[in-house]
Structures are given as structure tokens and as C-alpha cells.
């Protein structure tokens, strides 16, 4: 009962913090916080996010081939839309242009996990990984043109990360929190500078600042219905540096995931 | 356990090394490749377009003065049209023929020559400070204080002005149909119109609007005066400009500034922002064969009245006055010193009752005034690529 109440409070809080920020340049995927304790354990999970401006899905998996060693796989696909301030037409005026975008990322990681605490109820993990992704943003023509032309900017990027995490697992309830130190390296892209001066300047800033280094923080709260786990997750970019604020990087990503603990499935059948 | 640590450490080190080595390489393009290939056969337009929005100096923005919004693609199209001689009856005259960039977009003859060497009626007005003409205060974007064009103020906007010049028999002598046909005949315009308007349709209204967009963006705001005035801003820009000597000015320039502020600024502007007066009679003649504004309004009070120009780049825009009668700045100063003639509409600043003022400048005063007027030249304007002739 208590765990269900916590779960509902957490849902409300995360939705409040899921602020409208830009997904055009980078969006954090759900941080995959492992709950591995033994060799042979594995989890697969599918996640969804939906809202007026975002629709996304992701697939995540963790597996421990030997005790203390874990493998991780993540795939992320997000479609988003909004309005980009594309031109500063004068001291007072900004021109906003509607856009639709898609960003994808596939990555793998390897790491270790340890149980600590008097009853070994805490799980510490440290993973490091690498992935590659692609972002594409499609902008409408400026409003004054009444044109159906679409201007496209797209690029590939790589992400390297190191992720320490801490989690707790109870019978009906699990929580986890983690920090992800991310290096995002923008590789090659084709940019229509007709997307507007302001937006082009931002993309140039993105290119010139690459690789971007920043920290992401995440937490996850899950309701365990063995072998299924329903989790609500939030991952946020810590936008401390001016560059990150100027780029208006997406500050928060909230998802609902449905996980299946393979080892619990084996026990059950 | 040891092995695991080694594996993780190596993996982490490898990732860090990889993250630091890769370099971004974005390819920026503005025109579709086929469009740019076509345009580039005729024009030197950069693939990364020029920015036509200018940042006015602080001594102007602190007064609330801001440049008009610029529609980038229309300004680019307007630049090409501005320099295109196809827009004239004999194919030899463009807007730039009488508004030369190296002369702050003015001409160096009393009256310019149009198609078939026809002489115009008045001196070509320098367009080098239209940005200031077109600038506005606060929300007065299209309000009543927009500054009109031509010496007789007969055009309310730059678009009206250029369409009038294109159709003037003494200037470019084109009918509306001629304008449309001439533009449609040039292959480089189709992509430029498509980018500016969403389709390739050519109309005289679009042509004049695009030229107007370009002309409104021509700005002159980086002169020595601007640099010094920007340093002087404070609680009251006017007082600071009026009361302080500019540290970067010579003694002659500072003396000239004081003379200018005491004798000229009430009509020509203290800050070189917008001219405070739209029209004035400056006592050139006792009777005027050219009625100026009065010729348009038919009002007695407007007879012999002409546009009051800003004095930005004045050292480059000789000859002076609406008919180009004065070849040098010294002659202009001599006029105000001792040559003002009485006219019923003579500006109140230049008369005491019915007696015209004689400002009686000394030789030193004249020399100092010229020294100050020379500080109003914006050298960057004269070679700035975004305003230059784009034709190959």
C-alpha cells in the first residue's frame, strides 16, 4: 500500500518536472539503472513516453554473465516537435518556426556491480559505455513566406558515458538513482542554414563546442509484480555551463517502462 | 576481481581517448545545390548568406531607436535587383548607377544621368543612412513618424521610392510590364524569388518590396563619431554628447562638434539618429523654381521646403543641396555663414523675424566644422560585401 502511494507521488512529481525544453540538439535517454545481484540474471524492458510534443520508445536490457560483471544495451527513438526561435528579426522581435524532429541512439556498456549494506540491500554499480545516434530536425519555412518548403538539419553523434548508480530492491518496490557523465561528440551533419540565423548560430555553437561534456542525473521508481516491473523514470541534463543553457538542451526526460526480469520468469515456470 | 578492474579501466580509458579525438564536421548550405549552381553562373552570392540585421550603437539604442526587422531572403533578392541594369529601358542603368557604394550610395554629379543619358531633376540622395531613416522608436514600427523619401518627401517608403525611380522617364523609364518582363527574363531570379516569396512569381510590387528591404538595411553607424558617442552614453545621451569633449577627437574635431551642436543639430540631429525635422527651407534662394515639398502638397507653407538629410558620410556625398549647387563642404558652410536668403518659409532657426541669420563663421570655425563633419564617415560601409555589387 505504502509502495503504491510512493509510486503515485513520484509520478506526479516527475510530470511536474517534465518541463518543455528543446529536444533538437540532444535528449537524454532513460538511464538504465541495473538491478543485477547474481550471475545469470537479466532484464529486458520497453519504455514509452508520450505528450503533446514528444512521442518516444526505447528498449533496454541488462545481463550478468558472471558475478559482479554486467552488460547493458539501450536503444532510444524519440519524435518531437515544437517551435524554434529561428531569427532575431530586430532588437525586439523573434521569429519562431515550427519544426518536427527525430533522434535515435543505440549503445552498449559494460560494468560491475556490488551489493553492500548490513543485509546487502544496497546495490552499487559502475558502467561505462559507448553509443552512436542520429538527429534530424525538419523546419517549416518562415511564417512570412507562406511556403511549403522544409529545411532540414541532421547529424550523427556519439556518446561515451560513465555511470555510477545506487539502487534498492524490496519485495514489491525498487528505487534507483544514478549519475551519468556523458561526452557527446557531434560527428558529421548537413545543415540547411535557411533554418534561420539564430538556429544556424546555435548549430554552429553545437559544432564548435563538440564534444560536449555534461552530467545527467536520474532516478527511477518501480513497482515489482514478479516477474514484471513497472517503472517511472526521470533523467535530466544538469545545465550548469553557459553553452548548455545557450543550446537549451532538453533538461528532463520522463518515461514509463515495462520490464521483465528473465531470471524471475525462469523461477516462476 | 582484479581482472574486472583492469578490463573496466582499459575500457574507460579507450572511451575517453576516442571522445577527445573526433572532430565535428558540419556542412552548411543555404541554397539547394542546383539553385546555387545556377545563381553562381551570374552572381557572387555567398552560400552562407549575409546578415542584413544591423546592431545600432548604444548611443542610439539607449534612446529606444531600433532597426526595422529585415527579411533576409528579400534583402538578398533586393541587393541583386538594386544592381541589375536589366531594370532600365536601355539596359545600362541600375539603382546603383546613381547610388554608388563608394560614395555612401550617393552620386558625384549635381544631377545624375538616367537612361539614354537623360539628366535627372535633383541631386541623388545618399542612401547610406537609410537604416536610420527607417529605424523607429519603441513600437512605432509603421506609425506616423516614418521618414519619407525623395527631396520632396513624396514617397512614404523605400518601396514606393524605388518603384517611382524605376518608372521615372528620366531615371530608368520602365513600365510595370517592362519590370516584370525584364526580371522574368533573367534565370537567376526564379530561385531568388522562390526563396523570398515561396514561389517564383514576379510582380512589380515584389520587386519594389525586395529593393526596399535591401535599401532599408543599408546602415551607417560605425563612424568615428559613433565610436566616441557610444563611449559618452550615460543618464542623458544628449547632454553627454553636448557637454563633453570626446576623448578620441582632436581639438579641431571637438571644437567643430560644439559648433555643429550650437548651429546645425536642431535640424540635422544631435545623435545622428533620426533627423528631427522632416522638411525645411534653408534659405538657398529668395524664390524657388523647384517648389520641393510644396510641388507635391500645393500648400503655401511647403513651398521651397526640402527634405532634411542626416549628415552621415557627408564628406563623401558632394555636391550638396537638392540641386547639387555646392561642390564642397566649405561652400555649404559659407552659405550658412553669410549666404542665407529670406524666404517666407525660411526655417525659424535661420532667421530673426524677417531677417535671415548670418552665422558668421571664422576661417577657424569653418575648418573645425569640416573636421567634425569628416568624423561622420563610416568607412566600413564603402566596401562592405553585403551591400556590394553581386554581379560577376
XYZ file of C-alpha atoms in Angstrom:
661
model
C 0.000 0.000 0.000
C 2.802 2.323 1.002
C 4.777 1.485 -2.097
C 1.767 2.294 -4.284
C 1.380 5.700 -2.605
C 5.063 6.470 -3.137
C 4.677 5.457 -6.735
C 1.776 7.851 -7.327
C 3.595 10.733 -5.633
C 6.620 10.054 -7.781
C 4.509 10.014 -10.955
C 3.045 13.403 -10.092
C 6.403 14.930 -9.254
C 8.051 13.726 -12.443
C 5.255 15.000 -14.619
C 5.571 18.394 -12.962
C 9.305 18.467 -13.660
C 8.948 17.243 -17.237
C 9.269 20.813 -18.471
C 9.039 21.900 -22.082
C 12.602 22.155 -23.297
C 14.248 21.704 -26.613
C 14.970 18.243 -27.956
C 16.534 19.488 -31.163
C 20.164 19.056 -30.196
C 20.179 16.331 -27.573
C 17.745 14.421 -25.430
C 18.865 12.096 -22.649
C 17.552 8.559 -22.896
C 16.267 6.857 -19.787
C 19.210 5.933 -17.618
C 19.316 2.169 -17.379
C 19.970 1.523 -13.689
C 20.907 -2.140 -13.274
C 19.286 -4.266 -10.553
C 21.656 -7.198 -11.002
C 22.772 -9.209 -7.977
C 23.792 -12.602 -9.332
C 25.349 -14.204 -12.383
C 22.775 -15.273 -14.946
C 20.310 -12.515 -14.058
C 18.883 -10.458 -16.885
C 16.204 -7.872 -17.536
C 14.601 -6.653 -20.720
C 12.435 -3.556 -20.684
C 10.435 -1.473 -23.087
C 9.749 2.166 -22.417
C 7.319 4.711 -23.709
C 6.976 8.415 -23.413
C 4.188 10.469 -24.840
C 2.960 14.004 -24.605
C 1.735 16.881 -26.709
C 5.232 17.427 -28.124
C 7.086 14.129 -27.632
C 6.482 10.529 -28.561
C 9.216 8.012 -27.977
C 10.042 4.432 -27.282
C 13.097 2.636 -26.023
C 14.375 -0.847 -25.443
C 16.790 -1.645 -22.651
C 18.472 -4.799 -21.390
C 20.971 -5.812 -18.720
C 22.605 -9.181 -18.210
C 25.234 -10.580 -15.860
C 27.343 -13.330 -17.440
C 29.476 -13.715 -14.300
C 29.034 -12.380 -10.808
C 29.961 -8.689 -10.474
C 30.158 -8.193 -14.237
C 27.250 -6.706 -16.179
C 26.425 -5.900 -19.774
C 23.980 -3.278 -20.894
C 22.163 -2.436 -24.119
C 19.981 0.625 -24.810
C 18.085 1.809 -27.842
C 16.197 5.085 -27.904
C 13.927 6.645 -30.513
C 12.151 9.949 -29.908
C 9.973 12.033 -32.189
C 9.413 15.571 -31.066
C 8.030 18.850 -32.309
C 7.854 22.438 -31.252
C 8.763 25.964 -32.275
C 12.344 27.097 -32.689
C 13.333 30.767 -32.402
C 14.965 30.860 -35.817
C 15.548 34.545 -36.495
C 16.059 37.654 -34.478
C 14.442 39.992 -36.905
C 15.108 43.071 -34.823
C 16.038 44.168 -31.346
C 12.519 43.413 -30.191
C 11.281 40.675 -32.481
C 11.939 36.962 -32.643
C 10.615 34.795 -35.421
C 9.575 31.313 -34.412
C 9.368 28.454 -36.839
C 7.587 25.126 -36.280
C 9.760 22.047 -36.526
C 9.499 18.286 -36.194
C 12.440 16.140 -35.212
C 13.592 12.634 -34.564
C 16.566 11.464 -32.546
C 17.860 7.905 -32.199
C 20.623 6.368 -30.126
C 21.904 2.804 -29.774
C 24.543 1.999 -27.208
C 26.200 -0.734 -25.225
C 28.031 -0.735 -21.905
C 29.983 -2.934 -19.597
C 30.396 -2.586 -15.871
C 30.484 -4.049 -12.420
C 28.018 -4.308 -9.537
C 28.359 -4.958 -5.828
C 25.880 -5.481 -3.042
C 26.635 -3.539 0.110
C 24.949 -2.774 3.446
C 24.260 -4.839 6.561
C 21.794 -7.028 4.696
C 23.306 -6.371 1.307
C 20.164 -4.423 0.454
C 22.013 -1.697 -1.466
C 23.323 -2.292 -4.938
C 26.206 -0.202 -6.267
C 27.085 -0.310 -9.928
C 29.516 1.378 -12.263
C 29.090 1.083 -16.028
C 30.881 2.653 -18.944
C 29.560 2.618 -22.450
C 29.525 3.915 -25.970
C 26.771 4.548 -28.475
C 26.016 6.194 -31.759
C 22.947 8.123 -32.797
C 21.399 10.405 -35.359
C 19.251 13.500 -35.049
C 17.152 15.097 -37.731
C 15.140 18.293 -37.444
C 12.749 19.415 -40.173
C 11.801 23.094 -40.042
C 8.929 24.745 -41.869
C 9.595 27.813 -43.979
C 9.434 31.132 -42.099
C 5.838 32.218 -41.455
C 6.011 35.247 -43.760
C 6.828 33.085 -46.772
C 3.642 31.006 -46.910
C 5.769 28.302 -48.462
C 5.557 24.553 -48.054
C 9.336 24.175 -48.239
C 11.008 22.184 -45.473
C 14.533 22.897 -44.282
C 16.461 20.020 -42.774
C 19.357 19.775 -40.385
C 20.681 16.359 -39.482
C 23.820 14.981 -37.897
C 25.315 11.866 -36.380
C 26.633 11.832 -32.872
C 28.426 9.509 -30.495
C 28.024 9.314 -26.790
C 30.508 7.964 -24.291
C 29.479 7.648 -20.685
C 30.453 6.550 -17.238
C 27.569 5.833 -14.941
C 27.729 5.163 -11.210
C 24.372 4.189 -9.674
C 22.828 3.158 -6.416
C 19.654 1.098 -6.076
C 17.484 -0.577 -3.520
C 15.274 -3.566 -4.136
C 12.395 -4.636 -1.908
C 9.803 -7.284 -2.420
C 7.238 -5.087 -4.175
C 9.218 -1.978 -4.790
C 12.529 -0.826 -6.193
C 14.207 2.538 -6.474
C 17.398 3.636 -8.118
C 19.371 6.770 -8.708
C 22.425 7.439 -10.806
C 24.712 9.999 -12.329
C 25.810 9.756 -15.931
C 28.940 11.603 -17.025
C 28.364 11.981 -20.733
C 30.618 13.066 -23.607
C 28.562 13.800 -26.663
C 30.542 14.141 -29.822
C 28.789 15.510 -32.900
C 30.335 13.924 -35.961
C 29.107 14.985 -39.385
C 25.988 16.772 -40.437
C 24.186 18.548 -43.221
C 22.664 21.800 -42.133
C 20.350 23.980 -44.185
C 21.209 27.422 -42.927
C 17.781 28.506 -44.171
C 16.522 27.316 -40.811
C 17.280 30.872 -39.718
C 20.195 32.875 -38.387
C 19.569 32.167 -34.740
C 19.137 28.459 -35.237
C 22.177 28.285 -37.516
C 24.212 30.101 -34.875
C 23.055 27.574 -32.286
C 24.031 24.663 -34.510
C 27.429 26.285 -35.091
C 27.771 26.583 -31.331
C 26.893 22.909 -31.039
C 29.529 22.014 -33.614
C 32.209 24.252 -32.141
C 31.540 23.084 -28.580
C 31.710 19.403 -29.505
C 32.492 17.176 -27.695
C 30.070 18.395 -25.068
C 30.680 17.127 -21.590
C 27.902 17.227 -19.069
C 26.357 15.407 -16.169
C 22.963 13.799 -16.123
C 21.059 12.756 -13.048
C 18.384 10.134 -12.932
C 16.081 8.340 -10.659
C 13.698 5.516 -11.121
C 10.924 4.105 -9.043
C 9.486 0.690 -9.833
C 6.581 -1.441 -8.764
C 7.504 -5.097 -8.771
C 4.850 -7.576 -9.912
C 7.221 -10.523 -10.344
C 8.474 -11.118 -12.963
C 7.250 -7.780 -14.295
C 8.429 -4.362 -13.124
C 6.608 -1.153 -13.974
C 8.925 1.804 -13.573
C 8.671 5.501 -13.827
C 11.966 7.128 -14.746
C 13.322 10.614 -14.976
C 16.657 11.606 -16.481
C 17.805 15.211 -16.555
C 20.743 17.116 -18.005
C 22.411 19.337 -15.438
C 22.643 22.554 -17.428
C 25.344 24.269 -15.439
C 27.512 25.563 -18.257
C 26.586 28.566 -20.391
C 26.934 26.540 -23.575
C 24.347 24.050 -22.390
C 21.964 26.819 -21.450
C 22.506 28.597 -24.766
C 21.747 25.373 -26.583
C 18.653 24.924 -24.442
C 19.380 21.205 -24.122
C 16.402 19.139 -23.047
C 16.554 19.313 -19.295
C 14.365 16.383 -18.405
C 13.118 13.184 -19.956
C 10.395 11.143 -18.291
C 9.386 7.646 -19.359
C 7.309 4.758 -18.225
C 8.953 1.364 -18.722
C 7.658 -2.160 -18.525
C 10.444 -4.550 -17.538
C 10.662 -8.291 -17.447
C 13.165 -9.982 -15.128
C 14.164 -13.069 -17.101
C 15.574 -14.896 -14.080
C 12.290 -14.457 -12.193
C 10.432 -15.743 -15.206
C 12.580 -18.930 -15.135
C 11.850 -19.399 -11.427
C 8.155 -18.935 -11.971
C 7.900 -21.559 -14.698
C 38.129 -9.379 -9.384
C 41.446 -7.874 -10.384
C 40.774 -8.771 -14.000
C 37.439 -6.958 -13.903
C 39.060 -3.759 -12.668
C 41.659 -3.923 -15.401
C 39.014 -4.509 -18.077
C 36.892 -1.618 -16.847
C 39.830 0.751 -16.550
C 41.035 -0.026 -20.049
C 37.535 0.324 -21.470
C 37.063 3.678 -19.764
C 40.436 4.953 -20.969
C 39.629 3.862 -24.515
C 36.306 5.678 -24.467
C 37.855 8.885 -23.155
C 40.563 8.816 -25.783
C 38.002 8.271 -28.527
C 35.798 11.064 -27.198
C 38.620 13.582 -27.325
C 39.869 12.706 -30.796
C 36.810 13.047 -33.005
C 36.221 16.426 -34.630
C 32.837 17.677 -35.772
C 32.404 18.473 -39.411
C 29.076 20.005 -40.333
C 28.309 21.007 -43.882
C 26.182 24.158 -44.067
C 24.231 25.013 -47.174
C 21.732 27.776 -47.848
C 20.691 27.193 -51.418
C 19.740 23.877 -52.948
C 22.763 22.718 -54.961
C 21.033 23.120 -58.346
C 19.814 26.613 -57.426
C 23.238 27.661 -56.213
C 24.913 26.343 -59.358
C 22.527 28.448 -61.458
C 22.856 31.553 -59.311
C 26.634 31.247 -59.248
C 26.843 31.467 -63.027
C 25.821 35.114 -62.747
C 26.247 36.235 -59.156
C 28.757 36.238 -56.344
C 26.367 35.408 -53.536
C 27.864 33.598 -50.555
C 26.426 30.173 -49.785
C 26.232 31.288 -46.199
C 24.068 34.370 -46.513
C 24.984 37.780 -45.213
C 23.198 39.043 -42.170
C 21.260 42.202 -43.003
C 20.191 42.958 -39.468
C 22.499 45.623 -38.080
C 23.202 46.418 -34.481
C 22.943 50.132 -33.906
C 25.446 51.640 -31.460
C 24.456 52.068 -27.842
C 24.041 55.829 -28.007
C 21.168 55.207 -30.435
C 19.650 52.078 -28.899
C 19.667 53.706 -25.466
C 17.255 56.244 -26.924
C 14.971 53.370 -27.926
C 15.969 53.512 -31.579
C 15.961 50.100 -33.231
C 16.445 48.975 -36.804
C 13.446 47.692 -38.666
C 13.069 43.937 -38.982
C 14.811 42.594 -42.082
C 13.532 39.706 -44.150
C 16.776 38.084 -45.124
C 15.778 36.495 -48.446
C 14.020 39.627 -49.616
C 17.077 41.734 -48.783
C 19.301 39.320 -50.744
C 16.937 39.487 -53.720
C 16.742 43.267 -53.312
C 20.508 43.565 -53.442
C 20.597 41.786 -56.804
C 17.756 43.913 -58.173
C 19.414 47.091 -56.890
C 22.488 46.420 -59.029
C 20.732 44.961 -62.066
C 20.870 47.148 -65.189
C 18.183 44.987 -66.837
C 15.735 47.080 -64.843
C 16.196 50.075 -67.177
C 14.955 50.874 -70.655
C 18.414 50.999 -72.240
C 19.826 48.197 -70.091
C 22.581 50.462 -68.762
C 21.193 51.973 -65.577
C 20.544 50.400 -62.220
C 19.687 51.888 -58.841
C 23.400 51.691 -58.092
C 24.239 53.916 -61.071
C 23.095 56.932 -59.050
C 23.662 55.457 -55.594
C 27.289 54.338 -55.569
C 28.520 52.371 -52.590
C 31.936 54.037 -52.548
C 30.123 57.394 -52.198
C 27.873 56.187 -49.352
C 25.267 55.382 -52.007
C 25.177 58.893 -53.437
C 26.381 60.313 -56.764
C 29.137 62.794 -57.529
C 27.308 64.976 -60.029
C 24.758 67.735 -59.337
C 22.065 65.688 -61.041
C 22.517 62.082 -62.056
C 22.151 60.701 -65.547
C 19.406 58.193 -66.256
C 18.605 56.091 -69.327
C 19.873 57.397 -72.672
C 21.961 59.924 -70.704
C 18.881 61.878 -69.680
C 19.547 64.352 -66.872
C 17.546 63.965 -63.681
C 15.834 66.751 -61.793
C 17.630 66.702 -58.470
C 20.766 65.586 -56.715
C 20.890 61.911 -55.787
C 20.243 61.466 -52.068
C 22.754 59.310 -50.207
C 21.171 56.040 -49.131
C 23.992 55.272 -46.722
C 21.928 56.138 -43.697
C 18.544 54.796 -44.680
C 18.829 52.327 -41.824
C 18.494 55.333 -39.534
C 15.718 56.807 -41.672
C 13.886 53.505 -41.485
C 14.600 52.957 -37.809
C 11.820 53.568 -35.384
C 11.267 54.312 -31.753
C 9.617 51.758 -29.496
C 6.517 50.312 -31.085
C 6.241 52.963 -33.766
C 7.022 50.427 -36.456
C 4.655 51.683 -39.097
C 3.474 54.775 -37.289
C 3.222 58.336 -38.478
C 6.842 59.243 -37.825
C 8.346 57.086 -40.572
C 10.711 59.227 -42.588
C 9.680 59.775 -46.193
C 11.923 59.577 -49.256
C 12.909 61.952 -52.079
C 13.849 65.607 -51.640
C 10.151 66.468 -51.784
C 9.143 63.671 -49.361
C 6.693 62.267 -51.901
C 7.385 58.608 -51.141
C 6.439 57.208 -47.762
C 8.552 54.079 -48.008
C 11.693 52.827 -49.702
C 9.489 50.574 -51.857
C 7.438 53.498 -53.108
C 10.636 55.407 -53.740
C 12.332 52.767 -55.857
C 9.232 51.954 -57.904
C 8.889 55.650 -58.643
C 12.519 55.802 -59.791
C 12.173 52.720 -61.972
C 9.193 54.200 -63.764
C 10.545 57.761 -63.992
C 11.325 58.521 -67.684
C 14.439 60.445 -66.649
C 15.767 57.650 -64.500
C 15.045 54.043 -65.566
C 11.923 54.573 -67.706
C 10.304 51.178 -67.184
C 6.611 50.381 -67.192
C 5.292 47.843 -64.709
C 5.093 45.283 -67.512
C 8.684 46.084 -68.516
C 9.834 45.445 -64.947
C 8.086 42.086 -64.788
C 9.374 41.001 -68.202
C 12.947 42.133 -67.527
C 13.119 40.238 -64.264
C 11.439 37.104 -65.620
C 13.956 37.002 -68.459
C 16.880 36.544 -66.094
C 17.282 32.920 -64.975
C 18.873 33.748 -61.614
C 15.723 35.412 -60.341
C 13.495 32.329 -60.260
C 15.278 30.693 -57.284
C 15.761 34.052 -55.559
C 12.063 34.913 -55.796
C 11.123 31.391 -54.721
C 13.275 31.736 -51.644
C 11.996 35.205 -50.842
C 8.327 34.651 -51.560
C 7.763 30.902 -51.655
C 7.135 30.918 -55.406
C 8.835 32.318 -58.473
C 6.116 34.775 -59.426
C 7.448 38.198 -60.398
C 5.392 41.331 -59.826
C 6.447 44.977 -59.683
C 5.185 45.091 -56.096
C 7.501 42.239 -55.123
C 10.419 43.808 -56.991
C 9.979 47.128 -55.215
C 9.385 45.482 -51.859
C 12.615 43.474 -52.161
C 14.659 46.507 -53.189
C 13.074 48.411 -50.299
C 14.062 45.633 -47.919
C 17.670 45.910 -49.086
C 17.727 49.722 -49.024
C 16.189 49.827 -45.535
C 19.028 47.610 -44.357
C 21.807 49.890 -45.623
C 23.274 51.265 -42.472
C 25.947 53.692 -41.479
C 26.674 53.556 -37.781
C 30.388 52.855 -37.286
C 31.878 56.291 -37.853
C 34.423 57.894 -35.558
C 31.556 59.991 -34.169
C 29.583 56.824 -33.333
C 32.550 55.249 -31.586
C 33.037 58.316 -29.443
C 29.342 58.934 -28.799
C 28.969 55.344 -27.667
C 31.608 55.971 -25.029
C 29.741 59.059 -23.875
C 26.401 57.434 -23.148
C 25.132 57.885 -19.653
C 21.981 59.036 -17.936
C 21.271 61.538 -20.687
C 22.772 60.795 -24.067
C 22.053 64.256 -25.429
C 23.726 66.024 -22.510
C 26.717 63.731 -22.617
C 27.235 64.323 -26.316
C 26.678 68.050 -25.934
C 28.667 68.729 -22.781
C 31.684 66.510 -23.028
C 34.659 66.643 -25.316
C 35.181 63.285 -26.963
C 38.488 61.806 -25.821
C 39.181 60.281 -29.222
C 38.537 63.536 -31.084
C 41.203 66.090 -31.941
C 40.814 69.623 -30.613
C 39.582 70.747 -34.015
C 37.018 67.945 -34.139
C 35.749 68.772 -30.646
C 35.515 72.478 -31.495
C 33.719 71.516 -34.699
C 31.332 69.315 -32.705
C 30.427 72.246 -30.472
C 29.842 74.493 -33.478
C 27.725 71.783 -35.108
C 25.639 71.253 -31.950
C 25.134 75.003 -31.498
C 24.232 75.771 -35.106
C 23.221 72.670 -37.061
C 21.995 69.878 -34.784
C 18.489 71.196 -34.214
C 17.704 70.242 -37.807
C 20.320 67.553 -38.547
C 20.303 65.608 -35.238
C 22.500 65.642 -32.153
C 22.961 61.884 -32.089
C 22.947 61.219 -35.842
C 19.942 59.001 -35.206
C 16.852 60.241 -36.981
C 16.738 63.797 -38.296
C 14.487 65.863 -36.023
C 12.929 67.706 -38.942
C 11.293 66.139 -41.986
C 11.481 69.250 -44.153
C 12.858 72.766 -44.035
C 13.708 75.792 -46.100
C 17.358 76.681 -45.586
C 17.418 79.979 -47.448
C 19.136 78.889 -50.636
C 17.069 81.268 -52.779
C 14.577 84.063 -52.434
C 12.342 82.297 -54.945
C 12.434 78.686 -55.977
C 11.975 77.322 -59.480
C 11.708 73.913 -57.778
C 8.952 74.131 -55.181
C 10.115 70.997 -53.345
C 7.542 69.605 -50.926
C 5.193 72.381 -51.979
C 5.175 70.994 -55.503
C 3.577 67.839 -54.114
C 1.238 69.263 -51.486
C 0.438 72.581 -53.203
C 0.466 74.139 -49.755
C 1.941 77.628 -49.494
C 3.630 76.642 -46.249
C 5.524 73.883 -48.068
C 6.849 75.938 -50.962
C 10.644 75.870 -51.118
C 10.792 73.198 -48.409
C 13.003 70.150 -48.900
C 13.887 67.023 -47.045
C 16.396 67.499 -44.210
C 19.079 64.862 -44.681
C 21.157 63.246 -41.992
C 24.774 64.315 -42.338
C 26.272 60.835 -42.039
C 29.035 60.367 -44.634
C 28.589 63.988 -45.676
C 32.273 64.247 -46.673
C 31.587 61.720 -49.452
C 28.299 62.946 -50.820
C 29.232 66.126 -52.660
C 27.843 68.022 -54.438
C 25.349 69.292 -51.886
C 21.752 70.513 -51.649
C 18.775 69.296 -53.679
C 20.228 70.715 -56.878
C 23.860 69.924 -56.173
C 24.812 73.595 -56.307
C 27.641 73.416 -53.755
C 30.692 71.400 -54.719
C 32.406 71.421 -51.315
C 31.584 71.441 -47.627
C 33.323 74.803 -47.360
C 30.796 76.268 -49.799
C 27.940 74.817 -47.749
C 29.333 76.367 -44.578
C 29.826 79.683 -46.394
C 26.143 79.601 -47.300
C 25.096 79.272 -43.660
C 27.765 81.747 -42.605
C 26.726 84.620 -44.830
C 24.569 83.483 -47.739
C 21.131 82.654 -46.291
C 18.387 84.421 -48.180
C 14.982 85.343 -46.913
C 12.006 83.265 -47.947
C 8.577 83.258 -46.276
C 9.118 79.616 -45.316
C 12.698 80.068 -44.147
C 13.303 77.846 -41.145
C 12.806 79.611 -37.802
C 16.304 78.515 -36.751
C 17.783 80.541 -39.593
C 16.000 83.837 -39.094
C 15.225 86.585 -36.647
C 11.858 87.930 -37.715
C 12.164 88.521 -41.416
C 15.919 88.836 -41.299
C 17.978 85.804 -42.246
C 20.701 84.860 -39.821
C 24.353 85.208 -40.658
C 26.238 82.676 -38.588
C 29.490 84.496 -39.384
C 31.843 81.563 -39.015
C 35.528 82.436 -38.873
C 38.069 80.633 -41.042
C 38.993 78.593 -37.947
C 35.320 77.751 -37.310
C 34.890 76.582 -40.882
C 37.970 74.415 -40.699
C 36.821 72.925 -37.355
C 33.337 72.252 -38.668
C 34.746 70.396 -41.656
C 36.975 68.419 -39.308
C 33.911 67.374 -37.318
C 31.844 66.547 -40.403
C 34.640 64.263 -41.546
C 34.131 62.178 -38.372
C 30.702 61.188 -39.665
C 32.148 58.941 -42.369
C 31.595 55.214 -41.950
C 34.484 53.676 -43.882
C 33.197 50.120 -43.498
C 30.044 50.958 -45.394
C 32.025 51.820 -48.509
C 33.366 48.328 -49.062
C 31.005 46.149 -47.090
C 30.332 42.993 -49.089
C 26.707 42.554 -48.067
C 25.929 45.864 -49.795
C 28.247 45.415 -52.774
C 27.523 44.671 -56.412
C 26.876 40.902 -56.567
C 27.190 40.559 -60.355
C 30.151 38.747 -61.876
